[in-house]
């Protein structure tokens, strides 16, 4: 057991925000101890991560727990120590609604993902990888934004918001992100079909993601399927990194000053995401030299042609 | 393997509750019988590898390398390794590495655990050290609880029934009837298992391996024994996986076993079909099924058929369930029992699979009997 000290308590508290989510029971058990039975569930939280937590049941015999049931977080008193300190933690209350049963995903294949703030060089690296390796194929992004001259062929599929919502409703879009700007909200998404088609050809799909898209893909295909690279701008501090991004965005001259401001705002959250969800990344790479990145990919995937 | 490593002797204490023995006497007993069984003397031992998990937590005794060394007249160098329930196979793996690299010519490997001195809560907490402190322990989960979650999910996905699961412990108990070293030499019917008291739903008391004291020692050497029938370690492989079950994509399979198995078969240069007997890690009944599937002897969800048909000798010793499970001794006891079985039945290839935690470490050894 974790020692009950102010420091260990503080570390536990840091995780509490993540724990305060609804989720679905993947499996459960009732442990019969000397004092009272204890129901514990393995829960898939709505952000895709999994957690072990006590399940709140009034009476474990009367309330039937089932795999696939929805749960809601509650703060409960876990214990009172000898010197009177009260320890609280998140437990999960069983809801009556039932989710569609989650099947353990079979391992479908690898996806190469490049995640990072706008201007870090995701598209450039993706294009380089696609031209250098025959086995890597890009996945088209469904977007509601208007086409730009600088866009490459086949990189985007442009749709209206209505059309986007329709595809999404059908369940074809497995990962999506709504990026709010001052003037508009841009929607981006990936279709499972596009990725699966690349697999059937025996190739490895490469996707350009940000935090929501990456989480969506990890939820759908399983974290294990994703070979996830986090791309960091050069710089020793967060401020230096943001300034490097600002320079690049201005240099490439594609965006208005206002849009650049929005992008920098998102970039702050993106950089924090590397810290918060370390588990979603296999490697963090600084994009000072693009050749290095290709070499890292080559080293990680030695069989690539 | 970079050198031929032979198993030249093995010794066990009976597993069970040894109120009159402590860590030192258990080790002494197993070491003495291993040396007696081998063709070498104590003075030929160049190094000792000790496997132990709970010494510090339950017996206030760490520094077991020195303790083991002090039991031999020439105080050979000794070290201790730990990988929860896989400590035994990790110790064998370490000894093989020392022998293969010619650091030593003859190594004594000993696994020891003295668990019955502590009360149930202390032991349960200490064993939870094999799971992830941050992600698994905070909600008062126990190890039977972890395997309860796994079993629940397995039954949900593959439709395994309670009666089918009960067959596992019944079979292992039947095998242990003739094993003088086993903790429980009694037959248990499937009904007994299904009606035993609930531990962690759906696992019942007779699904779980017991708390035991015991030690197992074996002597490995690169010098070939002058005997007709020799046991060679044909493969020694270990593999790892995420420590916490919350960080695994699936609950009902342990990728570490798959990895270790593939590499072990490659190292021994044999196919799966050539293996004639298996000692596997059945800390809980459900684990036996998952292990057989991960090692490729059955399709996912179908391993129970092997128990129904009795088609492969699995855990002929009685396994962890019936022999007892003194955590770190288990991996070494499996090797000794596999060797015994190969000699008794005149078989060529045997396999021992030993895992730690919920499959976060897996060690697989393949033994070959040559004549």
XYZ file of C-alpha atoms in Angstrom:
676
model
C 0.000 0.000 0.000
C 1.085 3.546 -0.680
C 2.232 5.193 2.545
C -0.256 7.773 3.743
C 1.852 10.915 3.886
C 1.135 14.481 2.813
C 3.501 14.072 -0.149
C 1.993 10.824 -1.399
C -1.459 12.282 -0.928
C -0.476 15.292 -2.994
C 0.701 13.050 -5.832
C -2.576 11.148 -5.745
C -4.611 14.351 -5.833
C -2.912 15.384 -9.049
C -4.602 12.473 -10.781
C -8.014 13.265 -9.452
C -9.153 15.313 -12.443
C -8.542 12.405 -14.729
C -10.383 10.069 -12.399
C -13.470 12.309 -12.316
C -14.885 10.995 -15.550
C -17.700 8.730 -16.510
C -16.787 5.389 -17.931
C -17.762 1.833 -18.754
C -17.075 -1.334 -16.752
C -14.622 -3.581 -18.629
C -14.482 -6.168 -15.862
C -15.240 -6.391 -12.157
C -14.661 -8.548 -9.145
C -16.024 -8.714 -5.616
C -13.285 -9.349 -3.086
C -14.450 -11.109 0.057
C -12.451 -9.753 2.957
C -12.846 -10.307 6.668
C -14.938 -7.203 7.195
C -17.114 -6.558 4.150
C -17.139 -7.461 0.473
C -15.404 -4.957 -1.779
C -16.436 -4.461 -5.413
C -13.647 -3.325 -7.708
C -13.959 -2.555 -11.389
C -11.587 -2.089 -14.285
C -13.138 0.931 -15.950
C -12.596 2.396 -19.377
C -12.890 6.147 -18.821
C -14.355 8.306 -21.543
C -10.952 9.721 -22.496
C -9.915 6.200 -23.429
C -7.640 5.529 -20.464
C -8.327 2.702 -18.055
C -8.493 2.820 -14.295
C -9.088 0.508 -11.375
C -11.565 1.792 -8.831
C -13.966 0.728 -6.146
C -17.522 0.355 -7.350
C -20.209 1.851 -5.170
C -22.957 -0.602 -4.530
C -25.477 -0.404 -1.755
C -25.549 -4.152 -1.510
C -23.301 -6.252 -3.663
C -25.786 -9.080 -3.697
C -28.821 -7.062 -4.660
C -27.190 -4.811 -7.179
C -26.081 -6.823 -10.116
C -22.892 -5.515 -11.689
C -22.400 -6.296 -15.350
C -19.635 -5.784 -17.871
C -20.586 -2.885 -20.128
C -22.456 -0.888 -17.486
C -21.871 2.858 -17.291
C -20.393 4.345 -14.124
C -20.201 7.861 -12.716
C -17.452 9.208 -10.471
C -18.131 10.100 -6.848
C -15.790 11.314 -4.128
C -15.952 8.943 -1.173
C -14.296 8.623 2.187
C -11.839 5.754 1.923
C -10.397 5.617 5.413
C -9.759 7.533 8.611
C -6.227 7.090 9.866
C -5.236 6.559 13.481
C -4.446 10.236 13.929
C -7.753 11.300 12.463
C -6.784 12.174 8.887
C -9.509 11.402 6.439
C -8.522 10.042 3.038
C -10.911 10.617 0.154
C -10.700 9.073 -3.282
C -12.812 8.670 -6.371
C -15.161 5.696 -6.481
C -17.563 4.838 -9.256
C -21.293 4.509 -8.970
C -23.050 2.038 -11.197
C -25.623 3.670 -13.467
C -28.615 1.826 -14.779
C -27.877 2.616 -18.403
C -25.798 0.108 -20.268
C -23.295 0.866 -22.947
C -22.872 -1.307 -25.977
C -20.534 -4.088 -24.875
C -16.939 -3.186 -25.542
C -15.061 -5.933 -27.295
C -11.376 -6.185 -26.615
C -9.922 -4.799 -29.806
C -7.901 -7.260 -31.847
C -4.535 -5.894 -32.965
C -5.272 -4.472 -36.399
C -1.896 -3.111 -37.523
C 0.347 -0.151 -36.961
C -0.426 3.511 -37.453
C 2.403 6.014 -37.481
C 1.229 9.215 -35.829
C 2.885 12.605 -35.735
C 1.573 14.879 -33.010
C 2.560 18.421 -32.252
C 1.565 22.049 -32.289
C 0.820 23.907 -35.476
C 3.984 24.944 -37.296
C 6.198 22.248 -35.815
C 6.563 20.547 -39.199
C 4.083 17.667 -39.066
C 3.000 17.894 -42.716
C 6.563 18.399 -43.947
C 7.759 15.308 -42.088
C 4.764 13.306 -43.215
C 5.435 14.229 -46.853
C 9.116 13.376 -46.462
C 8.282 9.966 -45.007
C 5.788 9.234 -47.766
C 8.294 10.086 -50.505
C 11.195 8.261 -48.864
C 9.450 5.013 -47.893
C 7.296 3.026 -50.295
C 5.544 1.350 -47.355
C 4.196 4.539 -45.809
C 0.977 6.064 -47.082
C -0.738 9.250 -45.946
C -4.295 9.185 -44.610
C -6.556 11.927 -45.961
C -7.991 14.290 -43.345
C -11.669 15.119 -43.505
C -12.011 18.828 -42.809
C -14.576 21.560 -42.911
C -12.056 24.310 -43.533
C -11.773 26.014 -46.881
C -9.062 24.792 -49.279
C -5.828 26.786 -49.416
C -3.369 27.092 -52.242
C -0.589 25.611 -50.170
C -2.535 22.366 -49.586
C -1.230 19.298 -51.366
C -3.397 17.041 -53.489
C -5.136 14.218 -51.605
C -4.039 15.588 -48.254
C -7.513 16.826 -47.317
C -11.061 15.898 -48.154
C -13.122 19.064 -47.927
C -16.686 18.697 -46.710
C -19.353 20.953 -45.278
C -20.125 20.858 -41.578
C -23.455 19.228 -42.367
C -21.748 16.485 -44.369
C -19.105 16.038 -41.614
C -21.822 15.612 -38.993
C -23.605 13.102 -41.228
C -20.506 10.942 -41.691
C -19.839 11.161 -38.002
C -23.365 10.099 -37.160
C -22.940 7.008 -39.290
C -19.945 6.152 -37.102
C -17.432 6.268 -39.943
C -15.267 8.924 -38.318
C -13.151 7.370 -35.581
C -11.272 10.452 -34.433
C -12.245 14.072 -34.633
C -11.229 17.466 -33.318
C -13.030 20.781 -33.223
C -10.500 23.599 -33.174
C -11.955 26.912 -32.126
C -10.588 30.045 -33.717
C -11.745 33.598 -33.263
C -13.710 33.631 -36.508
C -14.551 29.998 -37.121
C -14.391 26.484 -35.721
C -12.401 24.099 -37.875
C -13.377 20.427 -37.760
C -10.949 17.655 -38.574
C -11.439 13.910 -38.610
C -10.153 10.534 -39.763
C -12.241 7.738 -41.227
C -11.553 4.143 -40.163
C -12.124 3.097 -43.754
C -9.216 5.167 -45.083
C -6.820 3.680 -42.538
C -8.038 0.115 -43.027
C -7.687 0.439 -46.806
C -4.010 1.275 -46.383
C -3.541 -1.773 -44.138
C -5.141 -4.072 -46.705
C -2.559 -2.840 -49.201
C 0.099 -3.963 -46.716
C 1.271 -0.433 -46.003
C 1.633 1.655 -42.852
C -0.664 4.668 -42.610
C 0.837 7.920 -41.342
C -1.513 10.371 -39.653
C -1.069 13.965 -38.557
C -2.757 14.386 -35.210
C -3.277 16.756 -32.346
C -4.453 15.787 -28.867
C -8.098 14.947 -29.657
C -7.340 13.098 -32.878
C -4.612 11.044 -31.208
C -6.893 10.098 -28.325
C -9.674 9.210 -30.733
C -7.417 6.933 -32.763
C -6.029 5.335 -29.591
C -9.567 4.679 -28.351
C -10.674 3.117 -31.580
C -7.698 1.045 -32.663
C -6.072 0.610 -29.238
C -3.048 2.460 -27.970
C -0.845 -0.473 -28.935
C -1.606 0.051 -32.614
C -0.152 3.506 -32.645
C 3.502 4.223 -33.018
C 3.260 7.704 -31.651
C 5.819 10.428 -32.214
C 5.466 13.710 -30.351
C 7.118 16.569 -32.224
C 8.590 19.400 -30.178
C 9.832 22.694 -31.554
C 13.472 23.462 -30.697
C 14.044 25.445 -27.515
C 15.043 24.812 -23.930
C 12.015 26.365 -22.280
C 8.357 26.384 -23.164
C 8.679 30.062 -24.020
C 11.578 29.453 -26.390
C 9.580 26.698 -28.070
C 6.573 28.932 -28.558
C 8.775 31.656 -29.960
C 10.325 29.180 -32.412
C 6.832 28.228 -33.538
C 5.824 31.841 -33.953
C 8.834 32.422 -36.193
C 8.064 29.432 -38.341
C 4.398 30.309 -38.718
C 5.281 33.859 -39.750
C 8.000 32.640 -42.063
C 5.778 30.292 -44.015
C 3.331 33.157 -44.484
C 0.244 31.028 -44.986
C -1.784 32.351 -42.112
C -3.059 35.719 -41.068
C -1.654 37.294 -37.914
C -4.932 36.565 -36.173
C -4.895 32.914 -37.102
C -1.278 32.690 -35.941
C -2.369 34.008 -32.576
C -5.012 31.281 -32.345
C -2.509 28.647 -33.316
C -0.057 29.753 -30.643
C -2.889 29.587 -28.122
C -3.567 25.969 -29.100
C 0.181 25.266 -29.097
C 0.392 26.034 -25.382
C -2.153 23.331 -24.667
C -0.424 20.964 -27.078
C 2.885 21.344 -25.267
C 1.223 20.732 -21.910
C -0.378 17.609 -23.401
C 3.042 16.013 -23.926
C 3.489 16.186 -20.150
C -0.049 15.269 -19.100
C -0.487 12.253 -21.333
C 3.017 10.838 -21.575
C 1.410 7.450 -21.995
C 0.171 8.395 -25.456
C 3.677 8.935 -26.860
C 6.393 6.458 -27.725
C 9.020 9.059 -28.569
C 9.351 12.792 -28.255
C 11.472 14.279 -31.006
C 12.776 17.811 -31.398
C 12.281 18.993 -34.949
C 15.421 21.034 -35.371
C 16.789 18.773 -38.082
C 14.331 16.941 -40.303
C 16.900 14.367 -41.425
C 17.294 13.202 -37.832
C 13.620 12.426 -37.637
C 13.691 10.298 -40.745
C 16.639 8.441 -39.218
C 14.710 7.859 -35.993
C 11.790 6.439 -37.968
C 14.177 4.235 -39.916
C 15.721 2.973 -36.697
C 12.337 2.312 -35.089
C 10.958 0.520 -38.139
C 13.980 -1.264 -39.623
C 11.860 -3.336 -42.011
C 10.522 -0.346 -43.883
C 11.173 -0.312 -47.603
C 22.381 -20.339 -25.800
C 26.030 -19.385 -26.196
C 27.212 -22.454 -24.303
C 25.868 -25.861 -23.362
C 24.392 -25.537 -19.889
C 23.412 -28.740 -18.105
C 21.116 -29.238 -15.158
C 23.241 -31.545 -13.037
C 21.228 -31.688 -9.833
C 18.098 -30.463 -8.125
C 16.713 -30.487 -4.606
C 13.425 -29.464 -3.042
C 12.011 -29.087 0.399
C 8.421 -30.253 0.605
C 6.186 -27.192 0.062
C 3.730 -26.355 2.824
C 3.543 -24.850 6.283
C 6.895 -25.402 7.954
C 6.464 -24.010 11.434
C 9.787 -25.447 12.553
C 11.861 -23.992 9.700
C 13.005 -20.502 8.812
C 14.548 -19.083 5.638
C 18.004 -20.343 6.582
C 16.959 -23.922 7.319
C 14.753 -24.097 4.228
C 17.671 -22.948 2.065
C 20.060 -25.325 3.748
C 17.774 -28.281 3.164
C 17.201 -27.562 -0.540
C 20.864 -26.746 -1.210
C 22.089 -29.871 0.524
C 19.787 -32.156 -1.406
C 20.699 -30.432 -4.716
C 24.403 -30.909 -4.031
C 23.771 -34.501 -2.937
C 21.896 -35.204 -6.179
C 24.605 -33.662 -8.353
C 27.855 -35.255 -9.367
C 29.857 -32.332 -7.944
C 30.816 -31.310 -4.429
C 29.895 -28.086 -2.665
C 33.394 -26.741 -3.354
C 32.804 -26.878 -7.118
C 30.122 -24.198 -6.894
C 31.488 -20.933 -8.320
C 28.503 -18.713 -7.726
C 25.070 -18.703 -6.088
C 22.011 -16.941 -7.476
C 19.214 -16.538 -4.925
C 15.615 -15.802 -5.890
C 13.452 -14.236 -3.203
C 10.632 -11.706 -3.195
C 9.215 -11.269 0.297
C 12.141 -11.802 2.646
C 12.315 -8.158 3.640
C 8.556 -7.601 3.906
C 7.589 -10.716 5.853
C 10.753 -12.034 7.524
C 12.786 -8.828 7.974
C 15.549 -10.550 6.080
C 17.148 -9.118 2.966
C 20.740 -9.697 1.839
C 19.905 -13.283 1.018
C 22.937 -13.717 -1.228
C 25.232 -13.494 1.771
C 22.970 -15.775 3.783
C 23.075 -18.453 1.082
C 26.835 -18.097 0.701
C 27.356 -18.581 4.434
C 25.775 -22.027 4.167
C 28.638 -23.373 2.046
C 32.115 -24.034 3.446
C 34.011 -21.881 0.922
C 31.551 -18.902 0.934
C 31.246 -18.527 -2.840
C 30.112 -15.196 -4.343
C 26.321 -14.848 -4.304
C 23.646 -12.452 -5.499
C 19.904 -12.167 -5.183
C 17.390 -11.416 -7.964
C 13.726 -10.525 -7.775
C 10.856 -10.410 -10.279
C 7.854 -11.195 -8.065
C 6.538 -14.700 -8.784
C 8.902 -14.962 -11.762
C 11.955 -14.594 -9.503
C 12.775 -18.290 -9.899
C 13.017 -18.277 -13.667
C 14.846 -14.934 -13.616
C 17.409 -16.529 -11.298
C 17.903 -19.448 -13.698
C 18.188 -16.958 -16.553
C 20.803 -14.968 -14.623
C 22.780 -18.118 -13.812
C 22.656 -19.182 -17.481
C 24.014 -15.774 -18.484
C 26.906 -16.134 -16.004
C 27.680 -19.629 -17.275
C 27.337 -18.704 -20.940
C 29.735 -15.814 -20.476
C 32.186 -18.125 -18.687
C 32.076 -16.045 -15.503
C 31.419 -19.300 -13.718
C 31.555 -22.995 -14.538
C 29.056 -24.256 -11.984
C 26.242 -22.223 -10.458
C 23.806 -22.999 -7.705
C 20.386 -21.429 -8.154
C 18.063 -21.346 -5.178
C 14.595 -19.917 -4.697
C 13.223 -19.580 -1.198
C 10.149 -18.108 0.439
C 8.917 -18.241 4.010
C 5.361 -16.930 3.891
C 3.417 -18.504 6.738
C 5.014 -16.418 9.509
C 2.860 -13.402 8.568
C -0.850 -12.829 8.889
C -3.048 -12.848 5.795
C -3.260 -9.050 5.448
C 0.499 -8.561 5.596
C 1.040 -11.230 2.970
C -1.712 -9.821 0.736
C -0.153 -6.345 0.900
C 3.348 -7.651 0.326
C 2.220 -9.663 -2.689
C 0.505 -6.592 -4.139
C 4.020 -5.187 -4.524
C 4.076 -7.291 -7.696
C 1.428 -4.968 -9.175
C 1.685 -1.288 -10.044
C 1.833 0.845 -6.900
C 0.344 3.904 -8.567
C -2.370 2.366 -10.723
C -3.346 -0.951 -9.153
C -2.886 -0.686 -5.417
C -4.731 2.454 -4.361
C -8.241 0.991 -4.542
C -7.477 -1.864 -2.088
C -7.230 -4.428 -4.859
C -5.602 -7.777 -4.015
C -3.932 -10.290 -6.324
C -6.881 -12.676 -6.302
C -8.847 -9.520 -7.206
C -6.677 -8.852 -10.255
C -7.160 -12.408 -11.471
C -10.852 -12.139 -10.576
C -11.073 -9.231 -13.034
C -9.203 -11.268 -15.627
C -11.369 -14.350 -15.113
C -14.575 -12.303 -15.227
C -13.559 -10.795 -18.550
C -12.420 -14.160 -19.925
C -15.744 -15.769 -19.056
C -17.590 -12.831 -20.612
C -15.614 -12.948 -23.858
C -15.334 -16.691 -24.380
C -18.329 -18.039 -22.483
C -16.237 -20.225 -20.175
C -18.497 -21.756 -17.532
C -17.891 -22.232 -13.815
C -17.846 -26.026 -14.196
C -15.278 -25.875 -16.983
C -13.007 -23.664 -14.889
C -13.274 -26.086 -11.960
C -11.703 -28.785 -14.118
C -8.303 -27.060 -13.906
C -7.820 -27.374 -10.155
C -9.314 -30.872 -10.164
C -6.758 -32.015 -12.741
C -3.811 -30.440 -10.949
C -4.850 -31.960 -7.624
C -5.120 -35.398 -9.210
C -1.560 -35.055 -10.536
C -0.251 -34.124 -7.079
C -1.527 -37.312 -5.437
C 1.750 -39.093 -6.213
C 4.064 -36.153 -5.518
C 5.634 -36.399 -2.034
C 6.749 -32.740 -2.235
C 3.243 -31.351 -2.835
C 1.452 -29.290 -0.206
C -2.001 -30.755 -0.905
C -2.099 -34.425 -1.787
C -5.836 -34.852 -1.889
C -8.279 -35.268 -4.706
C -10.742 -32.483 -5.310
C -13.859 -32.884 -7.424
C -15.134 -30.172 -9.786
C -18.103 -29.743 -7.439
C -15.740 -29.129 -4.515
C -14.095 -26.323 -6.495
C -17.387 -24.797 -7.621
C -18.749 -24.842 -4.066
C -15.663 -23.626 -2.233
C -15.904 -20.215 -0.591
C -15.766 -17.103 -2.760
C -12.449 -15.200 -2.725
C -12.701 -12.701 -5.574
C -15.703 -13.204 -7.801
C -15.659 -15.420 -9.909
C -12.577 -17.055 -8.349
C -13.151 -19.357 -5.387
C -10.778 -20.699 -2.769
C -9.870 -23.810 -4.769
C -9.068 -21.697 -7.838
C -6.201 -20.060 -5.963
C -2.730 -21.360 -5.219
C -1.970 -21.417 -1.492
C 0.454 -19.505 0.736
C 3.436 -21.787 1.255
C 6.917 -22.105 2.677
C 9.537 -23.846 0.657
C 12.802 -23.776 -1.194
C 14.029 -25.246 -4.463
C 17.655 -25.434 -5.553
C 19.328 -26.637 -8.693
C 22.878 -26.801 -9.945
C 23.708 -25.705 -13.462
C 27.055 -26.350 -15.074
C 28.793 -25.938 -18.385
C 30.740 -29.104 -17.663
C 28.865 -32.055 -19.048
C 27.940 -34.678 -16.431
C 29.307 -38.164 -16.947
C 25.963 -39.879 -17.100
C 23.905 -41.609 -19.717
C 20.926 -39.342 -19.474
C 21.671 -35.623 -19.379
C 19.401 -32.613 -19.086
C 20.442 -29.606 -21.128
C 18.921 -26.118 -20.878
C 18.038 -25.647 -24.529
C 16.482 -22.223 -24.133
C 16.242 -19.571 -21.446
C 14.176 -16.516 -22.297
C 12.491 -13.740 -20.350
C 10.059 -11.079 -21.544
C 8.192 -8.167 -20.012
C 5.008 -6.172 -20.390
C 3.269 -3.148 -18.843
C 3.201 -3.565 -15.077
C -0.347 -2.333 -14.560
C -3.341 -4.126 -16.063
C -4.814 -0.681 -16.721
C -2.103 -0.100 -19.302
C -2.701 -3.232 -21.339
C -4.921 -3.399 -24.397
C -6.455 -6.741 -23.420
C -7.022 -8.526 -20.113
C -7.343 -12.063 -21.379
C -3.857 -12.621 -22.746
C -0.303 -11.915 -21.556
C 1.918 -10.713 -24.418
C 5.078 -11.360 -22.352
C 4.356 -15.096 -22.500
C 3.925 -14.916 -26.267
C 7.229 -13.066 -26.680
C 9.186 -15.376 -24.414
C 7.662 -18.454 -26.067
C 8.515 -17.392 -29.618
C 12.081 -16.584 -28.651
C 12.504 -19.766 -26.626
C 11.325 -21.981 -29.495
C 13.722 -20.160 -31.797
C 16.591 -20.545 -29.362
C 15.939 -24.257 -28.887
C 15.333 -24.584 -32.645
C 12.287 -26.785 -32.200
C 8.633 -26.458 -33.043
C 5.836 -26.186 -30.505
C 4.547 -29.638 -31.427
C 7.756 -31.344 -30.276
C 7.218 -30.339 -26.644
C 6.069 -33.340 -24.656
C 5.430 -31.933 -21.201
C 4.711 -28.528 -19.680
C 4.980 -27.072 -16.209
C 3.058 -23.804 -16.320
C 2.299 -21.011 -13.873
C -1.207 -21.695 -12.524
C -1.217 -19.219 -9.631
C -4.956 -19.045 -10.325
C -6.911 -21.573 -12.377
C -7.707 -19.011 -15.082
C -3.977 -18.359 -15.586
C -3.410 -21.964 -16.707
C -5.863 -21.471 -19.575
C -4.440 -18.104 -20.609
C -0.881 -19.497 -20.525
C -1.721 -22.431 -22.795
C -3.322 -20.036 -25.275
C -0.461 -17.532 -25.144
C 2.063 -20.313 -25.702
C 0.101 -21.334 -28.785
C -1.102 -24.747 -27.615
C -4.730 -23.653 -27.998
C -6.705 -20.935 -29.755
C -7.912 -18.012 -27.619
C -10.798 -19.178 -25.452
C -10.265 -22.863 -26.282
C -7.589 -24.032 -23.826
C -10.116 -25.733 -21.570
C -10.491 -28.389 -24.268
C -6.916 -29.547 -23.520
C -8.016 -30.247 -19.949
C -11.203 -31.958 -21.101
C -9.322 -34.235 -23.499
C -6.257 -34.654 -21.223
C -4.255 -34.469 -24.443
C -1.059 -32.840 -23.165
C 0.769 -33.509 -19.888
C 0.332 -30.149 -18.163
C 1.594 -29.684 -14.589
C 2.229 -33.352 -13.939
C 3.692 -32.319 -10.576
C 0.422 -30.750 -9.478
C 1.339 -27.209 -10.430
C 1.223 -24.223 -8.132
C -2.306 -25.070 -7.030
C -1.597 -28.454 -5.490
C 2.168 -28.297 -4.864
C 1.991 -24.896 -3.190
C 3.455 -21.602 -4.337
C 6.377 -20.307 -2.264
C 6.666 -17.390 -4.682
C 10.332 -17.403 -5.681
C 10.893 -21.141 -5.330
C 8.233 -21.945 -7.917
C 10.221 -21.133 -11.070
C 13.086 -23.372 -9.968
C 10.822 -26.171 -8.777
C 9.195 -26.181 -12.237
C 12.587 -26.801 -13.869
C 13.390 -29.620 -11.452
C 10.001 -31.252 -11.978
C 10.238 -30.941 -15.751
C 13.625 -32.678 -15.659
C 12.227 -35.437 -13.446
C 9.338 -35.991 -15.816
C 11.590 -36.103 -18.910
C 13.747 -38.765 -17.257
C 10.819 -40.808 -15.946
C 8.937 -40.857 -19.236
C 11.953 -40.973 -21.560
C 10.797 -37.835 -23.312
C 13.111 -35.422 -25.098
C 11.630 -31.926 -24.801
C 10.004 -30.251 -21.801
C 8.997 -26.681 -21.074
C 8.606 -24.592 -17.920
C 6.688 -21.320 -17.968
C 6.810 -19.004 -14.974
C 5.342 -15.510 -14.756
C 5.344 -12.677 -12.245
C 2.548 -10.312 -11.249
C -0.222 -10.423 -13.808
C 2.150 -11.541 -16.545
C 4.379 -8.441 -16.458
C 7.451 -10.695 -16.414
C 7.521 -14.113 -18.016
C 10.370 -16.624 -18.038
C 10.329 -19.676 -20.281
C 12.866 -22.484 -20.197
C 13.044 -25.420 -22.553
C 14.852 -28.544 -21.344
C 16.237 -31.329 -23.501
C 17.040 -34.832 -22.320
C 19.941 -36.294 -24.284
C 21.389 -39.748 -23.963
